[in-house]
Amino acid sequence: MAILVQKFGGTSVADAEKILAAARKAIRAQKQGYQVVTVVSAMGHTTDHLIELARQINPDPPAREMDMLLSTGEQVSVALMAMAIHRLGHRAISFTGAQLGIRTDSTHTKARIRSIQTDRIRQALDEGYIVIAAGFQGVTDTADITTLGRGGSDTTAVALAAALRAETCEIYTDVDGVYTTDPRLVPEARRMSRVSYDEMLELATAGAGVMHNRSIEFAKRFSVPVHVRSSFSDMPGTLISWMPESRSVPVCGAAAILKEARVTVRGVPDQPGNAAAIFSRLSARNIATDMIVQNVAEGGRADISFTVFQEELPAALRVVEETAREIGAEGVSYDENVAKVSVVGLGMAKQPGVAQRMFQALADKNINILMITTSEIKISVLVERDRAIEALRTVHAAFELDKEPPQAEEEARPEEITNDRDRIIGRLQGMEDLVIESICLDETQACVTLSDIPDRPGLAARVFRQVAEREIVVDMIVQSVGRDGKAMMSFTVPQSSYEAALAACRPFCQEIGAALPAGRPRVAKLSILGTGLKSHIDVASRTFKTLAQSQINVEMISTSEVRLNVVTAGDKGRQALTVLRQEFAEELVDL
Ligand code: ADP
Ligand code: ASP
Ligand code: MG
């Protein structure tokens, strides 16, 4: 008998009526012939209220006790859901995370799932029960309760679907699917009929709060089709699978993280090892860094900027200020009023000019870009927070995301996905372990650097317009705010276009009084490909550290969920490849 996992989010079980409505959906699925597992979140804003209550008692509560507290929210709703199903004349049994056999590591409040023992669930299903599973929680080997991080019930649901080899995982929520951007922020947003795993992963990490990003890692890794749909209607929803909605548009969606903060470590002595020290200490304290931009060294010193979630800023500053002193940096500055806006699309890798289009749209609205990082399927910019929603709306319009794109042809699931996944799963110790599919080297690129450019709206747009006019294909782009209102920008181009790119930028640099463009005619770009490269927060710091140990400087870096790129000096590529392959040997499953 096929198994169906359904998940109901907080708003979908906010009161007795809604719990009964969710119960009817579970019963309906059982009547259609499925064995049904229903994952539920805490009712309404319960988790927020519990967090608030904890803070009133202790502003810095022990993480273990926090998990003890937060897990109660889901325990209430599973019991009520089981009661609802009983009242409607069907059999149901509720389980907590521990009873479900969801084993996690001991990182309280952000635990990762190691394994799921499905015996008890299967037995209950075989006896005809609808199984009601508490979302968002698990238990350690020492029987301590853990939670998976905010929004983690999605991850419970997809993980259960994977462990039970369910046919589909249905996510019932308060929107009728995944939209091109958050419909609460941008009313023109359009529901997508489909979205691919990689796009959804990037969107979720870029701020599309509709799905917990780690749930999509599970979905991709274990090939679970996820169907996001409304709790309150029978609309068709959005299917998340290996297939995108369209193969012809460059961008499928946009997202924003409104509460980011930028930290800059100024005047870092330009020696391999200093960046590594900063990022490894942050990741050791479990602080995830997001955009990372390192400017070129001047006078033997570089500025390193990165962003973190605003709520993690105080902790990040504590770590960074201490490290800055130790490595002899000049100081630390930060900006708390910034937000990140990203566009995502599988199609952008094949189409030139996508970044340019985004920058131009923002320039036309006079929105200043404080930082830029790009990877193959994502472009992110940092803007002032009070312009963020306007920026999101602007890029949404620039890529005409409100219009239905030409639909991709129906494709059969690629055979190798199933085969490769089975091999990968066979090697996994823990279900959420880092998996790296390959590490590769590209020795065909050059890097152009513009420094001292005035930090004004429209400059990025102008740079890339000049470059695009000469039909030069730009690959990676990074930009960060520098000192005294001057910005620094680097981008890579094919080696054959290097001179042309310099020539394209020269008149513009002269006109605005910036330094002449400089760069390296030959760089090496190393790419680490996998899943969850960002949610495993130490991948970037391990990369920095490994390269530093071999005295290799990282000139540019960009991180995304599915790819981490680093640029080093051209003659260091082979060596960098070797040491990275050694460092990640355990996680690397060269397919
Ligand atoms: P649940 O409680 O069901 O887990 P969430 O609040 O976590 O629900 O997620 C649903 C919300 O996600 C929506 O109400 C919507 O405002 C927000 N959201 C953000 N980005 C998107 C998007 N791209 N598509 C749909 N909803 C989105
Ligand atoms: N109740 C938890 C939260 O609010 C988990 C979830 O709803 O997914 O974050
Ligand atoms: Mg949610």
XYZ file of C-alpha atoms and ligand atoms in Angstrom:
628
model
C 0.000 0.000 0.000
C 1.348 3.419 -0.908
C 2.209 5.780 1.918
C 1.283 9.462 1.859
C 2.825 11.984 4.257
C 0.805 15.136 4.871
C 2.079 18.093 6.874
C -0.083 20.816 8.380
C 1.622 24.069 9.384
C 0.770 26.294 12.335
C -1.968 28.344 10.674
C -3.542 25.141 9.344
C -4.103 23.845 12.884
C -4.625 27.204 14.599
C -7.979 26.334 16.203
C -10.376 23.442 16.774
C -12.234 24.003 13.495
C -9.009 23.937 11.503
C -7.767 20.823 13.275
C -11.017 19.080 12.332
C -10.618 20.250 8.729
C -7.069 18.862 8.635
C -8.320 15.602 10.158
C -10.858 15.318 7.320
C -8.071 15.692 4.760
C -6.140 12.854 6.396
C -9.237 10.631 6.466
C -9.998 11.419 2.848
C -6.502 10.308 1.833
C -6.905 7.084 3.799
C -10.221 6.445 2.049
C -8.425 6.936 -1.276
C -6.307 3.934 -0.360
C -3.199 5.439 1.216
C -1.541 4.662 4.483
C -1.394 8.158 5.982
C 1.181 9.849 8.180
C 0.193 13.349 9.259
C 2.887 15.685 10.566
C 1.648 18.668 12.535
C 3.199 21.918 13.718
C 2.390 23.802 16.891
C -0.940 25.646 16.764
C -0.891 29.168 15.333
C 1.781 31.303 16.957
C 2.431 28.919 19.856
C 6.166 28.615 19.160
C 6.571 32.413 19.045
C 4.683 32.737 22.321
C 6.802 30.090 24.002
C 9.982 31.833 22.854
C 8.684 35.127 24.185
C 7.789 33.532 27.503
C 11.250 32.032 27.811
C 12.864 35.406 27.141
C 10.798 37.027 29.902
C 12.210 34.482 32.314
C 15.770 34.444 30.988
C 17.111 36.539 28.103
C 19.678 33.846 27.313
C 17.992 30.530 28.114
C 19.949 27.241 27.968
C 19.387 25.664 24.565
C 18.483 22.284 26.051
C 15.679 23.797 28.106
C 14.530 25.791 25.110
C 14.012 22.514 23.229
C 12.201 21.034 26.203
C 9.844 24.005 26.071
C 9.353 24.385 22.312
C 8.667 20.696 21.707
C 5.520 20.988 23.839
C 3.813 23.052 21.127
C 3.789 20.140 18.706
C 2.881 17.667 21.424
C -0.344 19.580 22.026
C -1.323 19.590 18.377
C -0.627 15.898 17.679
C -2.841 14.851 20.581
C -5.640 17.163 19.427
C -5.331 15.959 15.849
C -5.596 12.322 16.930
C -8.678 13.220 18.988
C -10.207 14.944 15.974
C -9.777 11.843 13.833
C -11.312 9.661 16.544
C -14.291 11.965 16.728
C -14.753 11.601 12.971
C -14.918 7.843 13.440
C -11.423 6.766 12.368
C -8.384 5.372 14.106
C -5.383 7.572 14.812
C -2.378 7.488 17.110
C -0.083 10.376 17.947
C 3.663 10.158 18.515
C 6.302 12.616 19.731
C 9.650 12.831 17.948
C 11.192 10.369 20.407
C 8.331 7.890 19.983
C 8.680 8.201 16.216
C 12.288 7.142 16.503
C 13.690 10.388 15.075
C 17.295 10.419 16.258
C 19.194 13.697 16.000
C 22.576 15.082 16.918
C 22.753 17.152 20.090
C 22.870 20.647 18.569
C 19.959 21.955 20.600
C 17.571 24.311 18.752
C 19.215 23.461 15.388
C 19.532 19.687 15.561
C 20.062 17.548 12.478
C 18.322 14.257 11.880
C 20.632 11.250 11.979
C 18.244 8.374 11.547
C 14.599 7.393 11.713
C 13.442 4.045 13.091
C 10.250 3.367 11.197
C 9.119 0.090 12.824
C 6.586 1.579 15.170
C 5.100 3.813 12.480
C 4.829 0.936 10.023
C 3.188 -1.274 12.579
C 0.588 1.380 13.407
C -0.040 1.987 9.703
C -0.470 -1.735 9.066
C -2.992 -1.865 11.879
C -5.023 0.777 10.060
C -4.130 3.810 12.144
C -3.526 7.254 10.762
C -0.178 8.130 12.333
C 0.045 11.652 13.740
C 3.653 12.760 14.009
C 4.951 15.722 15.991
C 6.920 17.963 13.662
C 10.130 19.848 14.398
C 11.470 17.536 17.107
C 13.678 14.566 17.763
C 15.723 12.959 20.465
C 19.455 12.445 21.023
C 21.188 9.177 21.832
C 21.089 10.267 25.465
C 17.303 10.789 25.346
C 17.398 14.577 25.360
C 14.664 16.294 23.363
C 15.886 18.424 20.455
C 14.252 20.709 17.895
C 15.259 21.134 14.271
C 15.187 24.931 13.904
C 12.304 27.279 13.095
C 10.072 25.955 10.369
C 11.488 22.474 10.976
C 8.196 20.567 10.688
C 8.653 20.616 6.916
C 11.915 18.758 7.452
C 10.256 16.198 9.723
C 7.630 15.598 7.055
C 10.008 15.145 4.132
C 12.412 13.078 6.245
C 9.589 10.740 7.248
C 8.488 10.545 3.627
C 12.052 9.589 2.686
C 12.434 7.010 5.455
C 9.057 5.444 4.656
C 9.597 5.671 0.884
C 6.293 7.508 0.674
C 4.782 8.230 -2.724
C 4.508 11.977 -2.052
C 4.899 14.474 0.751
C 2.068 16.996 0.824
C 2.737 20.293 2.595
C -0.523 21.991 3.559
C -0.096 25.644 4.400
C -1.768 29.054 4.286
C -0.797 29.733 0.657
C -1.879 27.576 -2.258
C 1.643 26.799 -3.419
C 5.102 28.196 -3.975
C 4.965 31.648 -5.509
C 7.525 33.494 -7.582
C 8.129 35.520 -4.436
C 6.433 35.988 -1.064
C 2.876 37.030 -2.022
C 2.561 38.894 1.263
C 5.360 41.232 0.196
C 4.689 41.391 -3.538
C 1.002 41.023 -4.455
C 1.841 40.445 -8.146
C 3.603 37.179 -7.248
C 2.390 34.188 -9.266
C 1.925 30.609 -8.152
C 4.346 28.280 -9.922
C 2.983 24.967 -11.112
C 6.372 23.337 -10.533
C 9.777 24.188 -9.214
C 12.951 22.107 -9.263
C 14.739 20.950 -6.110
C 17.783 23.118 -6.772
C 15.737 26.232 -7.396
C 13.613 25.631 -4.308
C 16.696 24.996 -2.204
C 18.195 28.300 -3.271
C 14.901 30.148 -2.863
C 14.349 28.702 0.608
C 17.836 29.686 1.753
C 17.415 33.096 0.125
C 14.366 33.747 2.293
C 11.330 32.046 0.726
C 9.914 31.022 4.092
C 7.295 28.720 2.614
C 9.626 25.701 2.944
C 12.352 24.940 5.479
C 15.504 24.699 3.360
C 16.664 21.454 4.954
C 13.412 19.772 3.957
C 14.366 20.355 0.330
C 17.791 18.820 0.898
C 15.987 15.687 2.044
C 13.601 15.840 -0.867
C 16.410 16.105 -3.386
C 18.684 13.587 -1.761
C 15.991 10.933 -1.408
C 13.954 11.925 -4.502
C 10.769 12.704 -2.601
C 8.188 14.607 -4.669
C 6.852 17.457 -2.506
C 3.458 18.955 -3.189
C 2.838 22.351 -1.556
C -0.852 23.216 -1.348
C -3.507 25.099 0.541
C -5.097 23.801 3.724
C -8.167 25.819 2.948
C -8.915 24.890 -0.660
C -8.385 22.094 -3.163
C -6.302 24.184 -5.552
C -3.624 22.244 -7.461
C -0.596 23.703 -5.620
C 3.081 23.442 -6.620
C 5.069 20.298 -7.273
C 8.694 20.356 -6.147
C 10.681 17.713 -8.016
C 13.641 17.345 -10.372
C 11.730 19.288 -13.053
C 11.584 23.086 -13.304
C 8.450 24.885 -14.444
C 10.178 26.352 -17.471
C 13.452 25.714 -19.238
C 13.515 28.946 -21.194
C 13.363 31.747 -18.617
C 16.532 32.824 -16.802
C 14.884 33.471 -13.435
C 12.087 31.502 -11.777
C 11.728 33.341 -8.502
C 12.962 36.025 -6.150
C 13.300 36.158 -2.382
C 14.465 38.465 0.351
C 15.883 38.179 3.822
C 14.841 41.423 5.409
C 16.872 41.107 8.565
C 20.497 40.718 7.632
C 23.499 42.521 9.053
C 26.840 43.219 7.415
C 30.131 42.872 9.260
C 33.434 44.122 7.843
C 36.810 43.229 9.261
C 39.013 46.086 8.124
C 42.670 45.930 7.263
C 43.244 42.213 7.596
C 46.927 41.419 6.944
C 46.795 39.711 3.578
C 48.175 36.302 4.495
C 46.565 32.967 3.905
C 45.001 31.842 7.155
C 43.450 35.072 8.348
C 40.146 34.640 6.526
C 40.181 31.017 7.640
C 40.593 32.080 11.261
C 37.582 34.385 11.072
C 35.214 31.931 9.388
C 36.238 28.835 11.274
C 35.638 30.541 14.599
C 32.237 31.734 13.463
C 31.238 28.272 12.319
C 32.611 26.719 15.518
C 30.078 28.868 17.389
C 27.380 27.769 14.984
C 27.007 31.191 13.391
C 26.172 30.884 9.710
C 27.731 33.455 7.429
C 25.952 34.268 4.228
C 27.465 36.584 1.595
C 31.259 36.722 1.842
C 33.306 39.278 -0.073
C 36.981 39.882 0.315
C 38.423 42.934 -1.381
C 41.833 43.061 -2.981
C 44.650 43.766 -0.676
C 45.994 47.285 -0.662
C 49.243 47.957 1.103
C 49.322 44.329 2.176
C 45.898 44.495 3.821
C 42.411 43.438 2.792
C 38.893 44.105 4.038
C 36.697 41.058 4.544
C 32.930 41.598 4.609
C 30.195 39.081 5.252
C 26.568 39.016 6.283
C 24.786 37.146 9.060
C 21.183 37.055 10.235
C 20.570 40.197 12.258
C 19.693 38.183 15.350
C 23.144 36.600 15.240
C 24.978 39.915 14.921
C 25.868 40.347 18.624
C 27.321 36.837 18.805
C 29.134 37.312 15.477
C 30.652 40.605 16.634
C 31.942 39.020 19.816
C 33.761 36.346 17.832
C 35.015 38.658 15.116
C 36.273 41.430 17.378
C 38.351 38.961 19.321
C 39.713 37.340 16.164
C 40.437 40.729 14.570
C 42.647 41.653 17.507
C 44.495 38.365 17.337
C 45.283 38.553 13.645
C 46.216 42.214 13.822
C 43.356 43.599 11.727
C 42.612 47.314 11.907
C 39.084 47.001 13.233
C 35.531 45.826 12.761
C 32.554 47.759 11.438
C 28.988 46.692 10.825
C 25.663 47.771 9.398
C 22.481 46.487 10.947
C 20.042 48.008 8.505
C 20.524 45.866 5.458
C 18.543 43.226 3.627
C 19.391 40.691 0.964
C 17.450 40.324 -2.252
C 18.118 37.330 -4.515
C 16.932 35.972 -7.829
C 17.161 32.274 -8.629
C 16.821 30.269 -11.813
C 18.311 27.204 -13.471
C 18.141 29.082 -16.762
C 20.517 31.876 -15.778
C 23.587 29.694 -16.173
C 22.950 29.545 -19.909
C 21.877 33.131 -20.549
C 24.220 36.118 -20.455
C 23.184 39.493 -19.090
C 20.983 38.302 -16.245
C 22.967 40.113 -13.542
C 23.058 43.223 -15.685
C 19.279 43.172 -15.996
C 18.877 42.965 -12.238
C 21.385 45.734 -11.530
C 19.837 47.997 -14.172
C 16.356 47.564 -12.729
C 17.624 48.541 -9.279
C 19.581 51.473 -10.730
C 16.448 52.752 -12.459
C 14.808 52.950 -9.030
C 17.890 54.595 -7.555
C 18.408 51.693 -5.167
C 22.032 51.399 -4.082
C 23.685 47.966 -4.127
C 25.912 47.514 -1.099
C 27.177 44.028 -1.852
C 26.871 41.523 -4.681
C 27.598 37.819 -4.882
C 26.613 35.491 -7.667
C 26.685 31.775 -8.260
C 25.533 29.742 -11.255
C 21.832 29.808 -10.397
C 21.535 32.706 -7.979
C 22.355 36.410 -7.806
C 22.168 38.152 -4.439
C 22.452 41.838 -3.634
C 22.539 43.587 -0.298
C 20.492 46.785 -0.079
C 19.381 49.174 2.633
C 16.585 47.578 4.578
C 14.048 50.304 3.976
C 14.394 49.814 0.216
C 14.296 46.010 0.336
C 10.654 45.326 -0.456
C 10.759 47.859 -3.267
C 13.908 46.139 -4.542
C 12.226 42.744 -4.411
C 9.231 44.061 -6.285
C 11.496 45.752 -8.809
C 13.436 42.615 -9.676
C 10.224 40.611 -9.739
C 8.928 42.998 -12.387
C 12.238 43.166 -14.266
C 12.150 39.403 -14.884
C 8.400 39.462 -15.580
C 7.858 36.849 -12.927
C 4.157 37.658 -12.797
C 3.760 36.227 -16.315
C 3.410 32.535 -16.931
C 6.586 31.291 -18.650
C 6.659 28.758 -21.510
C 6.229 25.440 -19.704
C 8.980 22.819 -19.776
C 8.109 19.602 -21.554
C 7.119 16.739 -19.298
C 10.258 14.667 -18.588
C 10.658 11.199 -17.226
C 12.652 11.022 -14.040
C 16.288 10.588 -15.057
C 17.304 6.987 -14.304
C 20.624 8.018 -12.839
C 18.916 10.079 -10.147
C 17.510 6.940 -8.588
C 20.704 4.944 -9.020
C 23.013 7.671 -7.797
C 20.775 8.472 -4.871
C 20.777 4.852 -3.764
C 24.546 4.816 -3.857
C 24.768 8.061 -1.929
C 22.263 6.903 0.656
C 24.248 3.717 1.077
C 27.264 5.751 2.154
C 25.443 8.071 4.534
C 26.016 7.698 8.244
C 23.406 10.289 9.079
C 20.455 11.258 6.916
C 21.475 14.916 6.885
C 25.195 14.378 6.461
C 26.963 16.568 3.993
C 27.168 15.003 0.551
C 29.533 16.434 -2.046
C 28.958 15.215 -5.563
C 32.130 16.561 -7.098
C 34.940 19.063 -6.813
C 36.148 20.516 -10.075
C 38.603 22.980 -11.494
C 38.066 25.558 -14.229
C 41.300 27.057 -15.551
C 39.794 29.089 -18.366
C 38.946 32.275 -16.516
C 40.480 35.661 -15.834
C 39.543 38.123 -13.128
C 38.970 41.876 -13.423
C 39.003 44.126 -10.352
C 37.713 47.651 -10.071
C 38.593 49.467 -6.902
C 37.718 52.823 -5.435
C 34.468 53.132 -7.312
C 32.091 55.633 -5.721
C 29.370 53.796 -3.842
C 26.385 55.213 -5.767
C 23.260 53.661 -7.278
C 23.738 52.557 -10.857
C 27.452 51.849 -10.974
C 27.196 48.083 -11.135
C 24.644 48.465 -13.895
C 27.003 50.704 -15.862
C 29.990 48.411 -15.482
C 28.127 45.382 -16.747
C 26.439 47.298 -19.536
C 29.859 48.225 -20.923
C 30.975 44.646 -20.610
C 27.776 43.239 -22.132
C 28.039 45.639 -25.092
C 31.255 43.878 -26.022
C 29.499 40.536 -25.703
C 31.729 39.409 -22.902
C 30.266 36.631 -20.788
C 30.653 37.349 -17.096
C 30.715 34.455 -14.662
C 31.226 35.252 -10.969
C 30.658 38.741 -9.602
C 31.430 40.054 -6.139
C 31.144 43.596 -4.877
C 31.452 45.059 -1.430
C 31.406 48.419 0.228
C 34.865 49.654 0.886
C 36.111 52.560 2.904
C 35.040 56.181 2.665
C 32.077 55.380 0.478
C 34.201 53.588 -2.130
C 33.256 50.174 -3.416
C 35.315 47.324 -4.815
C 34.129 44.945 -7.474
C 35.654 41.832 -9.035
C 34.311 39.602 -11.758
C 35.548 36.722 -13.836
C 35.470 36.461 -17.638
C 36.931 33.961 -20.114
C 40.684 34.470 -20.510
C 40.173 35.342 -24.164
C 38.005 38.298 -23.101
C 40.322 39.623 -20.419
C 41.868 42.486 -22.415
C 38.511 43.433 -23.862
C 36.966 43.525 -20.378
C 39.735 45.796 -19.112
C 39.281 48.020 -22.133
C 35.534 48.122 -21.569
C 35.956 49.318 -17.991
C 38.792 51.787 -18.559
C 36.879 54.823 -19.910
C 34.269 54.428 -17.238
C 36.852 54.251 -14.437
C 38.537 57.344 -15.808
C 35.257 59.193 -16.038
C 34.275 58.513 -12.433
C 37.773 59.115 -11.138
C 38.363 55.556 -9.958
C 41.611 53.622 -10.163
C 42.232 51.926 -13.503
C 40.865 48.386 -13.759
C 43.337 45.734 -12.731
C 43.175 41.999 -12.461
C 44.722 38.699 -13.313
C 44.784 37.327 -16.838
C 44.572 33.796 -15.481
C 42.809 32.537 -12.380
C 41.649 29.137 -11.208
C 38.048 28.605 -10.193
C 37.298 25.636 -7.986
C 33.755 24.480 -7.505
C 32.385 22.186 -4.858
C 29.052 20.722 -5.946
C 26.612 19.030 -3.655
C 23.505 19.543 -1.599
C 23.190 21.584 1.563
C 26.572 23.247 1.175
C 25.260 26.292 2.954
C 23.192 24.719 5.651
C 26.313 22.771 6.653
C 27.824 25.988 7.801
C 31.434 24.928 8.008
C 31.981 24.160 4.313
C 33.219 27.684 3.539
C 35.483 27.838 6.566
C 36.939 24.390 5.870
C 37.645 25.544 2.329
C 39.429 28.663 3.548
C 41.372 26.705 6.106
C 42.454 23.955 3.740
C 43.674 26.417 1.142
C 45.403 28.535 3.763
C 47.329 25.533 5.026
C 48.783 25.206 1.531
C 49.512 28.944 1.406
C 46.851 29.486 -1.263
C 45.018 32.800 -1.099
C 41.290 32.887 -1.805
C 40.622 35.804 -4.120
C 36.882 35.424 -4.519
C 34.293 33.154 -2.984
C 30.603 32.581 -3.528
C 28.439 30.144 -1.663
C 25.092 28.695 -2.517
C 23.139 25.651 -1.410
C 24.288 23.567 -4.331
C 27.659 25.052 -5.156
C 30.607 26.758 -3.537
C 33.041 28.560 -5.837
C 36.477 29.856 -4.931
C 38.883 31.717 -7.155
C 42.619 31.442 -6.541
C 45.740 32.462 -8.434
C 45.967 30.729 -11.798
C 49.014 28.645 -10.966
C 47.486 27.293 -7.757
C 44.498 25.547 -9.300
C 45.808 21.979 -9.426
C 47.202 22.101 -5.935
C 43.973 23.610 -4.616
C 42.007 20.837 -6.281
C 44.153 18.172 -4.660
C 43.971 19.578 -1.159
C 40.224 20.219 -1.351
C 39.624 16.675 -2.535
C 41.639 15.428 0.420
C 39.810 17.660 2.891
C 36.385 16.559 1.691
C 37.313 12.948 0.903
C 34.809 11.566 3.372
C 31.898 13.548 2.025
C 32.846 13.239 -1.620
C 30.891 10.679 -3.616
C 32.324 11.297 -7.080
C 29.514 10.066 -9.276
P 3.358 27.020 7.847
O 2.972 27.515 9.203
O 2.250 26.328 7.141
O 4.615 26.229 7.853
P 4.795 29.334 6.893
O 4.357 30.619 7.478
O 6.015 28.700 7.408
O 3.564 28.311 6.977
O 4.932 29.462 5.306
C 3.892 30.025 4.531
C 4.185 31.489 4.279
O 5.394 31.597 3.548
C 3.181 32.182 3.391
O 2.110 32.695 4.127
C 3.988 33.269 2.698
O 3.774 34.545 3.246
C 5.423 32.885 2.971
N 6.223 32.827 1.739
C 7.469 33.327 1.599
N 7.922 33.123 0.378
C 6.963 32.459 -0.304
C 6.859 31.958 -1.627
N 7.863 32.088 -2.514
N 5.729 31.311 -1.982
C 4.734 31.150 -1.098
N 4.765 31.621 0.158
C 5.868 32.268 0.569
N 6.502 25.152 15.346
C 7.804 25.332 14.779
C 7.984 26.779 14.372
O 7.092 27.586 14.544
C 8.060 24.407 13.623
C 7.186 24.592 12.425
O 6.113 25.173 12.504
O 7.587 24.135 11.348
O 9.031 27.139 13.916
Mg 6.653 26.731 7.780
